[in-house]
Amino acid sequence: MTRLFNDPADFADESTDGFVAANERWVRKVHGGVARSTTSPDGTVALVIGGGSGHYPAFGGLVGHGLAAGAAMGNLFASPSAQQVTAVATASEHGGGVLLSYGNYAGDVLNFDTAARSLEASGISVRTVRVTDDVVSAPADRAHERRGIAGDLCVFKVAGAAAERGDDLDAVTAIAERANDRTRSFGVAFSGCSLPGAEEPLFTVPEGRMAIGMGIHGERGIDETDVPTADGLAALLVDRLLDELPAGVTAAGSRVVPILNGLGSVKYEELFVVYRSVQRRLADAGVVIVEPEVGELVTSFDMAGVSLTLFWLDAELEELWAAPADTPAHRKGGAVPAERVAPSVVAADAAPDEVGPASEDSRAVAVQVAAGFAAVRSVIDEHADELGRIDAVAGDGDHGIGMQRGSHAAAEAASDAVERGAGAGSVLRIAGDAWSDKAGGTSGAIWGAALEALGRVLGDDSRPTGADVVEAVGAATEAVLAFGAVPGDKTMVDALVPFREAFRSRVDDGAALPDAWRAAVSAAQDAAQGTAELLPRKGRARTHAEHAVGTVDPGAVSFALIVEAVAP
């Protein structure tokens, strides 16, 4: 379990503050994560990496000379928001463009892609490489669907070295893609991990048993077996990875970097015992081992687990893997002298959104909107633990924490906007931006988009009619559907669409706005409960779909709670 924390909702932020304080030689804090505290030549490509917190030394520990220029760090096991990625990339770039690289998870894809569009719009060239090394998360013919685990390090290291030697953006991107194509990983776990403040781990493994193919966000394994000896585990890991070699690679005579990664609570001495056998088995297969790594490289809080990565080299990749690097958690060669960033270059949070003109009627509605966000904050606080428990059945258990962070940020932003004279539409847009930024993850992006659509339609000019609200709810629904989920996928959409249909139908029939809203709430509640029988087809839960049957979807439940809370 995680023992040392203050408010669990503040854990990721406070951990980042402490990390920066301990590593100012390499990093400085910027909005959404960290950037190098040392300079780089003008025209250098900036490698910006990132993902959720809880995986140290990924991601902040890999920022420094020869590796990443910046790391966007989201909440615990949740992707950083698009605003955070944009801010880190802007603070890290030096005129040579930005390569965004991260593990292939739905929330990361949504938010990094949104950030890429924002950066391109501001005149910064951007490329993206998603790491897909985990062989058990999808079959080889759908390798693009695989998630990224400890193979992140291989891609990040060679891309960072290529950027450091002066390669342009397209060349650095091509090298990162080649490294990803030549990297395979496979992992096991002996116990799950516990988020700060949680009373139970995200999953459990029976005594004497071992989960096979778990994820690094507390996702349970896809299979289970008896715990083998260290030699038996080495055989399992090596044999599985030798079964799937990159195109054009044969084991005998090939040069490979083995990375034996501990996920949080397996002792280094245990890892060395396993690696002893890993090396022997690879040598017996005729593989030439190059500069291996054994240790904690991508962790998952206190998870007891091990993964093996094989990075199959060519001449250029080997040169880049061996190139000097100097970061808080990964170093090769001697320290590289570097000039510190000028003290005047400090990162500040963005100024509050400007508030435009609004009618008195709209400002009056804005007060009600802010009260609604306060009610949302209260209901999410009340149900956060239960939402996390539901999410942990087949996902990573962070839904409650993410919704708390988002709803608190939205409520504070809405209150501030009202004090500055904002109309209803502006309050919704400002609150949505704050929700997305603070919550991160898939749910943060979705709620941010939904609230932006509501605000855009309602505007600041008048008191909305029932027809206006129907149009706004329709726009919010379409904004959510644009992320790709459809009814039946076991997501928030399964409650949102019935809510929209019931609300529109009642208003069209002449019902008063409060009565129509309450009828729609009832439809959303029934639909949310109905998700228990669905198989998830989106997000992290789809990898363990069978575990989710019989449990309601947390996104659908939280949506039903929210629309009920704002009804008064």
Coordinates of C-alpha atoms in Angstrom, one line a residue:
M1 CA 0.0 0.0 0.0
T2 CA 1.0 3.7 -0.4
R3 CA 1.5 5.0 3.1
L4 CA 2.9 8.5 2.8
F5 CA 0.6 11.2 1.5
N6 CA -1.4 14.2 2.5
D7 CA -4.6 14.7 0.5
P8 CA -4.7 11.9 -2.1
A9 CA -6.0 14.3 -4.7
D10 CA -2.9 16.4 -4.3
F11 CA -0.4 13.5 -4.4
A12 CA 0.7 13.9 -8.0
D13 CA 1.2 17.7 -7.7
E14 CA 3.1 17.4 -4.4
S15 CA 5.3 14.6 -5.7
T16 CA 6.2 16.7 -8.7
D17 CA 7.1 19.6 -6.5
G18 CA 9.4 17.4 -4.4
F19 CA 11.0 15.8 -7.5
V20 CA 11.9 19.2 -8.9
A21 CA 13.2 20.4 -5.6
A22 CA 15.5 17.4 -5.4
N23 CA 16.7 17.6 -9.0
E24 CA 17.1 21.2 -10.0
R25 CA 20.4 20.4 -11.7
W26 CA 18.3 18.8 -14.5
V27 CA 14.7 20.0 -14.4
R28 CA 12.5 23.0 -13.7
K29 CA 8.8 23.0 -13.1
V30 CA 6.5 24.2 -15.8
H31 CA 2.7 24.0 -16.0
G32 CA 1.8 20.4 -16.5
G33 CA 5.2 18.8 -15.8
V34 CA 8.9 19.5 -16.1
A35 CA 11.3 20.8 -18.7
R36 CA 15.1 20.9 -18.7
S37 CA 16.8 23.4 -16.5
T38 CA 19.7 23.6 -19.0
T39 CA 19.8 25.1 -22.4
S40 CA 19.9 23.5 -25.8
P41 CA 21.2 24.9 -29.1
D42 CA 18.8 26.8 -31.3
G43 CA 17.2 24.5 -33.8
T44 CA 17.4 21.4 -31.7
V45 CA 14.4 19.0 -31.8
A46 CA 12.6 18.8 -28.5
L47 CA 11.6 15.3 -27.4
V48 CA 8.5 15.7 -25.2
I49 CA 7.4 12.6 -23.4
G50 CA 4.7 11.9 -20.8
G51 CA 1.9 10.1 -19.3
G52 CA 0.3 9.6 -15.9
S53 CA 2.1 10.0 -12.6
G54 CA 2.9 6.9 -10.6
H55 CA 5.5 5.4 -12.9
Y56 CA 8.8 7.0 -11.7
P57 CA 11.4 7.2 -13.1
A58 CA 9.0 7.6 -16.1
F59 CA 8.5 10.3 -17.0
G60 CA 10.1 13.2 -15.3
G61 CA 13.2 11.2 -14.3
L62 CA 14.1 10.9 -18.0
V63 CA 14.4 14.7 -18.7
G64 CA 17.9 15.9 -19.4
H65 CA 20.8 15.9 -21.8
G66 CA 20.7 13.1 -24.3
L67 CA 17.1 12.2 -23.5
A68 CA 13.9 14.2 -23.2
A69 CA 13.6 17.9 -23.3
G70 CA 10.4 17.9 -21.2
A71 CA 7.8 15.6 -19.6
A72 CA 4.1 16.2 -19.3
M73 CA 3.0 14.5 -16.1
G74 CA -0.7 13.8 -15.5
N75 CA -2.6 12.8 -12.4
L76 CA -2.1 9.3 -11.0
F77 CA -2.4 6.8 -13.9
A78 CA -4.2 9.5 -15.9
S79 CA -2.9 11.1 -19.1
P80 CA -1.8 14.7 -18.9
S81 CA -4.3 17.2 -20.3
A82 CA -3.9 18.8 -23.7
Q83 CA -3.2 22.1 -21.9
Q84 CA -0.4 20.5 -19.9
V85 CA 1.2 18.8 -22.9
T86 CA 1.0 22.1 -24.9
A87 CA 2.5 24.1 -22.0
V88 CA 5.4 21.6 -21.5
A89 CA 6.1 21.4 -25.2
T90 CA 6.1 25.2 -25.5
A91 CA 8.5 25.5 -22.6
S92 CA 10.8 22.8 -24.1
E93 CA 11.1 23.6 -27.8
H94 CA 14.1 25.4 -29.3
G95 CA 13.0 26.1 -32.9
G96 CA 13.6 22.6 -34.3
G97 CA 10.1 21.3 -33.7
V98 CA 8.7 18.9 -31.2
L99 CA 8.5 15.1 -31.2
L100 CA 5.7 13.9 -28.9
S101 CA 6.2 10.3 -27.7
Y102 CA 4.2 8.3 -25.1
G103 CA 2.6 5.0 -24.4
N104 CA -0.4 4.1 -26.5
Y105 CA -3.3 4.6 -24.2
A106 CA -6.7 6.2 -25.1
G107 CA -6.4 9.2 -22.8
D108 CA -2.9 9.9 -23.9
V109 CA -3.8 9.7 -27.6
L110 CA -6.7 12.1 -27.1
N111 CA -4.8 14.7 -25.2
F112 CA -1.5 14.5 -27.0
D113 CA -3.2 14.7 -30.4
T114 CA -5.2 17.8 -29.2
A115 CA -2.0 19.4 -28.0
A116 CA -0.3 18.6 -31.3
R117 CA -3.0 20.5 -33.2
S118 CA -2.7 23.4 -30.8
L119 CA 1.1 23.5 -31.2
E120 CA 0.8 23.3 -35.0
A121 CA -1.7 26.2 -35.0
S122 CA 0.9 28.3 -33.1
G123 CA 3.6 27.6 -35.7
I124 CA 5.5 24.7 -34.1
S125 CA 6.1 21.7 -36.2
V126 CA 5.1 18.5 -34.4
R127 CA 5.5 14.7 -35.0
T128 CA 4.2 11.9 -32.8
V129 CA 5.5 8.4 -32.1
R130 CA 3.3 6.1 -29.8
V131 CA 5.1 3.3 -28.0
T132 CA 3.5 -0.1 -28.6
D133 CA 5.8 -2.7 -27.1
D134 CA 3.5 -4.8 -24.9
V135 CA 3.0 -8.1 -26.8
V136 CA 0.1 -9.4 -24.8
S137 CA -2.2 -6.3 -25.2
A138 CA -3.0 -7.1 -28.8
P139 CA -2.0 -9.7 -31.4
A140 CA 0.9 -9.0 -33.8
D141 CA -1.4 -8.3 -36.7
R142 CA -2.9 -5.4 -34.6
A143 CA 0.4 -4.2 -33.1
H144 CA -0.7 -0.6 -33.5
E145 CA -3.3 -1.2 -30.8
R146 CA -0.7 -2.4 -28.3
R147 CA 0.1 -0.4 -25.1
G148 CA 3.4 1.0 -24.2
I149 CA 5.2 -0.3 -21.1
A150 CA 9.0 -0.5 -20.3
G151 CA 9.9 -0.3 -23.9
D152 CA 9.2 3.5 -23.6
L153 CA 12.8 3.8 -22.5
C154 CA 14.2 2.4 -25.7
V155 CA 12.3 4.7 -27.9
F156 CA 12.9 7.8 -25.8
K157 CA 16.6 7.1 -25.4
V158 CA 17.5 6.8 -29.1
A159 CA 15.2 9.7 -30.1
G160 CA 16.7 11.9 -27.5
A161 CA 20.2 11.0 -28.6
A162 CA 19.4 11.7 -32.2
A163 CA 18.0 15.1 -31.3
E164 CA 21.1 15.8 -29.3
R165 CA 23.4 15.1 -32.2
G166 CA 21.5 17.6 -34.3
D167 CA 19.1 15.4 -36.5
D168 CA 16.1 17.3 -37.9
L169 CA 12.5 16.5 -36.8
D170 CA 11.8 14.0 -39.6
A171 CA 15.0 12.1 -38.9
V172 CA 14.4 11.9 -35.2
T173 CA 10.9 10.7 -35.8
A174 CA 12.0 8.0 -38.2
I175 CA 14.6 6.7 -35.6
A176 CA 11.9 6.7 -32.9
E177 CA 9.6 4.7 -35.2
R178 CA 12.3 2.2 -36.0
A179 CA 13.1 1.8 -32.4
N180 CA 9.4 1.1 -31.5
D181 CA 9.2 -1.4 -34.4
R182 CA 12.1 -3.3 -32.9
T183 CA 11.0 -3.3 -29.3
R184 CA 9.0 -6.1 -27.5
S185 CA 8.0 -6.4 -23.9
F186 CA 6.2 -8.9 -21.7
G187 CA 5.3 -8.7 -17.9
V188 CA 4.0 -10.5 -14.9
A189 CA 2.7 -9.5 -11.5
F190 CA 2.5 -11.1 -8.1
S191 CA 0.3 -8.5 -6.5
G192 CA -1.6 -5.3 -7.6
C193 CA -0.8 -1.8 -6.6
S194 CA -2.7 0.7 -4.3
L195 CA -3.3 4.3 -5.1
P196 CA -2.7 6.8 -2.3
G197 CA -5.6 6.7 0.1
A198 CA -7.1 3.5 -1.3
E199 CA -7.9 0.8 1.2
E200 CA -7.7 -2.0 -1.4
P201 CA -5.2 -2.7 -4.3
L202 CA -6.5 -2.4 -7.8
F203 CA -6.4 -6.1 -8.2
T204 CA -5.3 -9.1 -6.2
V205 CA -3.5 -12.3 -7.1
P206 CA -4.0 -15.4 -5.0
E207 CA -1.1 -16.5 -2.8
G208 CA 1.3 -18.5 -4.8
R209 CA -0.1 -17.4 -8.1
M210 CA 1.2 -15.0 -10.7
A211 CA -0.8 -12.7 -13.2
I212 CA 0.5 -12.8 -16.7
G213 CA 0.4 -9.8 -19.0
M214 CA -0.7 -7.1 -16.5
G215 CA -0.5 -3.4 -17.4
I216 CA 1.4 -0.6 -15.7
H217 CA -1.7 1.2 -14.5
G218 CA -2.9 -1.6 -12.2
E219 CA -4.7 -3.4 -15.0
R220 CA -5.1 -7.1 -14.0
G221 CA -3.3 -9.8 -16.1
I222 CA -4.9 -11.7 -19.0
D223 CA -4.0 -15.1 -17.5
E224 CA -2.8 -16.6 -14.3
T225 CA -0.3 -19.4 -13.3
D226 CA 1.6 -20.7 -10.3
V227 CA 4.6 -18.6 -9.3
P228 CA 7.7 -20.3 -10.9
T229 CA 11.3 -20.2 -9.8
A230 CA 13.5 -17.4 -10.9
D231 CA 14.8 -19.6 -13.7
G232 CA 11.3 -20.6 -14.6
L233 CA 10.2 -16.9 -14.9
A234 CA 13.2 -16.1 -17.0
A235 CA 12.3 -19.0 -19.4
L236 CA 8.7 -17.7 -19.6
L237 CA 9.7 -14.1 -20.4
V238 CA 12.5 -15.0 -22.9
D239 CA 10.6 -17.7 -24.7
R240 CA 7.5 -15.5 -25.2
L241 CA 9.6 -12.6 -26.6
L242 CA 11.7 -14.9 -28.9
D243 CA 8.4 -16.2 -30.3
E244 CA 7.8 -12.8 -31.9
L245 CA 10.8 -11.2 -33.5
P246 CA 10.7 -7.9 -35.5
A247 CA 10.5 -8.2 -39.2
G248 CA 13.8 -9.2 -40.8
V249 CA 15.4 -10.2 -37.4
T250 CA 16.7 -13.7 -36.5
A251 CA 17.8 -14.4 -33.0
A252 CA 21.1 -16.0 -33.7
G253 CA 23.8 -13.4 -34.3
S254 CA 21.5 -10.4 -33.6
R255 CA 22.4 -7.7 -31.1
V256 CA 19.8 -6.9 -28.4
V257 CA 19.4 -4.7 -25.3
P258 CA 17.6 -6.7 -22.6
I259 CA 15.8 -4.5 -20.0
L260 CA 14.6 -6.3 -16.9
N261 CA 12.2 -3.9 -15.2
G262 CA 10.9 -4.0 -11.7
L263 CA 7.4 -2.5 -11.2
G264 CA 7.8 -1.2 -7.7
S265 CA 8.3 -3.7 -4.9
V266 CA 10.5 -6.5 -6.4
K267 CA 13.9 -6.2 -4.9
Y268 CA 17.0 -5.5 -7.1
E269 CA 18.6 -8.6 -5.8
E270 CA 15.6 -10.6 -7.0
L271 CA 15.9 -9.0 -10.4
F272 CA 19.5 -9.9 -10.6
V273 CA 18.7 -13.5 -9.9
V274 CA 16.2 -13.5 -12.7
Y275 CA 18.5 -11.6 -15.1
R276 CA 21.3 -14.2 -14.5
S277 CA 19.0 -16.7 -16.2
V278 CA 17.7 -14.3 -18.8
Q279 CA 21.2 -13.7 -20.0
R280 CA 22.0 -17.4 -20.2
R281 CA 18.9 -18.2 -22.2
L282 CA 19.5 -15.4 -24.7
A283 CA 23.1 -16.5 -25.1
D284 CA 22.0 -20.0 -25.7
A285 CA 19.7 -18.6 -28.5
G286 CA 22.8 -17.0 -30.1
V287 CA 21.8 -13.5 -29.2
V288 CA 24.6 -10.9 -28.6
I289 CA 23.8 -8.8 -25.5
V290 CA 24.5 -5.1 -25.6
E291 CA 24.5 -2.7 -22.6
P292 CA 21.6 -4.3 -20.6
E293 CA 19.5 -2.5 -18.0
V294 CA 18.2 -4.1 -14.8
G295 CA 16.2 -2.1 -12.3
E296 CA 13.1 0.1 -11.8
L297 CA 12.6 1.9 -15.1
V298 CA 8.8 2.1 -15.5
T299 CA 7.0 1.4 -12.2
S300 CA 3.4 1.1 -11.0
F301 CA 3.5 2.3 -7.3
D302 CA 3.9 -0.7 -5.1
M303 CA 3.1 -3.4 -7.6
A304 CA 5.1 -6.6 -7.2
G305 CA 5.9 -7.3 -10.8
V306 CA 8.6 -7.8 -13.5
S307 CA 8.7 -7.2 -17.2
L308 CA 11.3 -8.0 -19.8
T309 CA 12.0 -5.9 -22.8
L310 CA 14.1 -6.9 -25.8
F311 CA 15.3 -4.0 -28.0
W312 CA 16.7 -5.4 -31.3
L313 CA 19.5 -3.2 -32.5
D314 CA 20.9 -2.1 -35.9
A315 CA 24.2 -0.2 -36.1
E316 CA 22.7 3.2 -35.8
L317 CA 20.3 2.3 -32.9
E318 CA 23.2 0.8 -31.0
E319 CA 25.2 3.9 -31.4
L320 CA 22.3 6.0 -30.1
W321 CA 21.6 3.7 -27.3
A322 CA 25.2 4.0 -26.1
A323 CA 25.3 7.8 -26.5
P324 CA 25.8 9.9 -23.4
A325 CA 22.8 10.8 -21.3
D326 CA 22.5 12.8 -18.1
T327 CA 19.1 12.8 -16.4
P328 CA 17.9 12.3 -12.8
A329 CA 17.2 8.6 -13.3
H330 CA 19.2 7.5 -16.4
R331 CA 22.8 8.2 -17.1
K332 CA 25.3 7.0 -19.6
G333 CA 28.9 8.2 -20.0
G334 CA 30.2 11.2 -18.1
A335 CA 28.2 14.2 -17.1
V336 CA 27.9 16.7 -19.9
P337 CA 28.6 20.4 -19.0
A338 CA 25.5 22.5 -19.8
E339 CA 24.5 26.0 -19.3
R340 CA 21.6 26.6 -16.9
V341 CA 18.4 28.3 -18.2
A342 CA 18.4 32.0 -17.3
P343 CA 16.6 32.7 -14.0
S344 CA 14.2 34.9 -16.0
V345 CA 12.9 31.9 -17.9
V346 CA 10.3 30.7 -15.5
A347 CA 7.0 29.0 -16.2
A348 CA 3.8 30.6 -15.0
D349 CA 0.3 29.3 -15.2
A350 CA -1.8 31.0 -17.9
A351 CA -3.7 34.1 -17.0
P352 CA -7.4 33.6 -16.3
D353 CA -9.6 33.5 -19.5
E354 CA -10.8 36.9 -20.5
V355 CA -14.4 37.6 -19.8
G356 CA -16.4 39.4 -22.5
P357 CA -19.6 41.3 -22.4
A358 CA -22.7 39.6 -21.1
S359 CA -26.3 40.5 -20.5
E360 CA -27.7 40.8 -17.0
D361 CA -30.0 37.9 -17.7
S362 CA -27.1 35.7 -18.7
R363 CA -25.1 36.8 -15.7
A364 CA -28.0 35.8 -13.5
V365 CA -28.0 32.3 -15.1
A366 CA -24.3 32.2 -14.7
V367 CA -24.8 32.3 -10.9
Q368 CA -27.0 29.3 -11.2
V369 CA -24.4 27.5 -13.4
A370 CA -21.7 28.1 -10.7
A371 CA -24.1 26.8 -8.1
G372 CA -24.5 23.7 -10.3
F373 CA -20.8 23.2 -10.4
A374 CA -20.6 23.4 -6.6
A375 CA -23.3 20.7 -6.4
V376 CA -21.4 18.5 -8.9
R377 CA -18.2 18.9 -6.7
S378 CA -20.2 17.8 -3.7
V379 CA -21.8 14.7 -5.3
I380 CA -18.5 13.6 -6.8
D381 CA -16.7 14.0 -3.4
E382 CA -19.4 11.8 -1.9
H383 CA -19.1 9.0 -4.5
A384 CA -15.4 9.3 -5.4
D385 CA -14.3 6.1 -3.6
E386 CA -17.1 4.1 -5.1
L387 CA -16.4 5.4 -8.6
G388 CA -12.7 4.3 -8.1
R389 CA -13.8 0.9 -6.9
I390 CA -16.0 0.4 -10.0
D391 CA -13.3 1.5 -12.3
A392 CA -10.7 -0.9 -10.7
V393 CA -12.8 -3.9 -11.7
A394 CA -11.5 -3.9 -15.3
G395 CA -9.6 -0.6 -15.5
D396 CA -7.1 1.4 -13.5
G397 CA -9.2 2.7 -10.6
D398 CA -8.5 6.4 -11.2
H399 CA -11.9 7.6 -12.3
G400 CA -13.0 8.8 -8.8
I401 CA -9.8 10.8 -8.3
G402 CA -9.9 12.2 -11.8
M403 CA -13.5 13.3 -11.5
Q404 CA -12.7 14.9 -8.1
R405 CA -9.8 16.9 -9.5
G406 CA -11.9 18.0 -12.5
S407 CA -15.0 19.0 -10.6
H408 CA -13.1 20.9 -8.0
A409 CA -11.2 22.8 -10.6
A410 CA -14.4 23.5 -12.6
A411 CA -16.3 24.7 -9.5
E412 CA -13.4 27.1 -8.5
A413 CA -13.1 28.4 -12.1
A414 CA -16.9 28.9 -12.4
S415 CA -17.0 30.9 -9.1
D416 CA -14.1 33.1 -10.2
A417 CA -15.7 33.7 -13.6
V418 CA -19.0 34.8 -12.0
E419 CA -17.1 37.2 -9.8
R420 CA -15.5 38.7 -12.9
G421 CA -18.9 39.3 -14.5
A422 CA -19.0 36.3 -17.0
G423 CA -22.2 35.2 -18.6
A424 CA -23.5 31.7 -18.5
G425 CA -21.8 30.5 -21.7
S426 CA -18.4 31.9 -20.7
V427 CA -18.7 30.3 -17.2
L428 CA -19.4 26.9 -18.8
R429 CA -16.4 27.2 -21.3
I430 CA -14.0 28.5 -18.6
A431 CA -15.1 25.7 -16.2
G432 CA -14.7 23.1 -18.9
D433 CA -11.2 24.2 -19.7
A434 CA -10.3 24.0 -16.0
W435 CA -11.9 20.6 -15.7
S436 CA -10.0 19.2 -18.7
D437 CA -6.7 20.8 -17.6
K438 CA -6.8 19.5 -14.0
A439 CA -8.4 16.1 -14.5
G440 CA -6.5 15.0 -17.6
G441 CA -7.2 11.5 -18.8
T442 CA -10.0 10.5 -21.1
S443 CA -12.7 11.7 -18.8
G444 CA -11.1 15.1 -18.5
A445 CA -10.9 15.6 -22.3
I446 CA -14.5 14.4 -22.7
W447 CA -16.0 16.7 -20.0
G448 CA -14.0 19.6 -21.2
A449 CA -15.3 19.2 -24.7
A450 CA -18.9 18.7 -23.5
L451 CA -18.9 21.8 -21.3
E452 CA -17.3 23.9 -24.1
A453 CA -20.1 22.9 -26.4
L454 CA -22.7 23.7 -23.8
G455 CA -21.2 27.1 -23.3
R456 CA -20.7 27.9 -27.0
V457 CA -24.4 27.2 -27.8
L458 CA -25.9 29.0 -24.7
G459 CA -23.7 32.1 -25.1
D460 CA -23.7 35.2 -23.0
D461 CA -26.5 37.3 -24.5
S462 CA -29.8 36.1 -22.9
R463 CA -31.6 33.8 -20.6
P464 CA -31.7 30.4 -22.4
T465 CA -35.1 29.0 -23.4
G466 CA -35.9 25.3 -23.2
A467 CA -35.2 25.0 -26.9
D468 CA -31.7 26.6 -26.3
V469 CA -30.9 24.1 -23.6
V470 CA -32.0 21.2 -25.9
E471 CA -29.7 22.5 -28.6
A472 CA -26.9 22.9 -26.1
V473 CA -27.3 19.3 -24.8
G474 CA -27.3 18.1 -28.3
A475 CA -24.1 19.9 -29.1
A476 CA -22.5 18.5 -26.0
T477 CA -23.6 15.0 -26.9
E478 CA -22.1 15.4 -30.4
A479 CA -18.8 16.7 -28.9
V480 CA -18.6 13.5 -26.8
L481 CA -19.6 11.2 -29.6
A482 CA -16.7 12.7 -31.7
F483 CA -14.3 10.9 -29.5
G484 CA -15.4 7.6 -31.1
A485 CA -17.6 5.8 -28.6
V486 CA -21.1 4.7 -29.5
P487 CA -24.0 3.4 -27.4
G488 CA -23.2 -0.2 -26.4
D489 CA -19.4 0.4 -25.9
K490 CA -19.9 0.6 -22.1
T491 CA -18.9 4.3 -21.7
M492 CA -20.5 7.5 -20.6
V493 CA -22.2 7.6 -24.0
D494 CA -24.6 4.9 -22.8
A495 CA -26.1 7.3 -20.3
L496 CA -25.6 10.5 -22.2
V497 CA -27.5 9.5 -25.4
P498 CA -30.7 8.4 -23.5
F499 CA -30.5 11.6 -21.4
R500 CA -30.4 13.7 -24.6
E501 CA -33.3 11.8 -26.2
A502 CA -35.5 11.9 -23.2
F503 CA -34.8 15.6 -22.5
R504 CA -35.5 16.6 -26.1
S505 CA -38.7 14.5 -26.3
R506 CA -40.1 16.0 -23.1
V507 CA -39.3 19.6 -24.1
D508 CA -40.9 19.0 -27.6
D509 CA -44.0 17.7 -25.8
G510 CA -44.3 21.0 -24.0
A511 CA -42.9 20.0 -20.6
A512 CA -41.3 22.7 -18.4
L513 CA -37.6 22.7 -18.4
P514 CA -37.1 21.3 -14.8
D515 CA -39.6 18.5 -15.4
A516 CA -38.0 17.6 -18.7
W517 CA -34.6 17.5 -17.1
R518 CA -35.8 15.3 -14.2
A519 CA -37.3 12.8 -16.7
A520 CA -34.0 12.8 -18.6
V521 CA -32.1 12.1 -15.3
S522 CA -34.3 9.1 -14.7
A523 CA -33.5 7.8 -18.2
A524 CA -29.7 8.3 -17.6
Q525 CA -29.9 6.5 -14.3
D526 CA -31.6 3.5 -15.8
A527 CA -29.2 3.4 -18.7
A528 CA -26.2 3.7 -16.4
Q529 CA -27.4 0.7 -14.4
G530 CA -28.0 -1.2 -17.7
T531 CA -24.3 -0.9 -18.6
A532 CA -23.6 -3.7 -16.1
E533 CA -24.4 -6.3 -18.7
L534 CA -22.3 -4.8 -21.5
L535 CA -18.8 -5.7 -22.6
P536 CA -16.4 -2.7 -22.8
R537 CA -15.2 -1.9 -26.3
K538 CA -13.2 1.2 -25.6
G539 CA -10.4 2.3 -23.3
R540 CA -8.2 0.2 -21.0
A541 CA -11.1 -1.9 -19.8
R542 CA -11.5 -3.6 -23.2
T543 CA -8.3 -5.6 -22.6
H544 CA -10.1 -7.3 -19.7
A545 CA -13.6 -7.0 -21.0
E546 CA -14.9 -10.2 -19.3
H547 CA -14.1 -8.9 -15.8
A548 CA -16.4 -5.9 -16.4
V549 CA -19.5 -7.9 -17.0
G550 CA -21.8 -7.5 -14.0
T551 CA -20.3 -4.1 -13.0
V552 CA -21.7 -0.8 -14.1
D553 CA -19.5 1.6 -16.2
P554 CA -18.0 4.4 -13.9
G555 CA -18.3 7.0 -16.6
A556 CA -22.0 6.4 -17.1
V557 CA -22.6 6.4 -13.4
S558 CA -20.7 9.6 -12.8
F559 CA -22.7 11.3 -15.6
A560 CA -26.0 10.2 -14.1
L561 CA -24.9 11.5 -10.7
I562 CA -23.9 14.9 -12.2
V563 CA -27.1 15.5 -14.1
E564 CA -29.1 14.6 -11.0
A565 CA -27.1 16.9 -8.8
V566 CA -27.7 19.9 -11.1
A567 CA -31.4 19.3 -11.4
P568 CA -32.5 21.6 -8.5

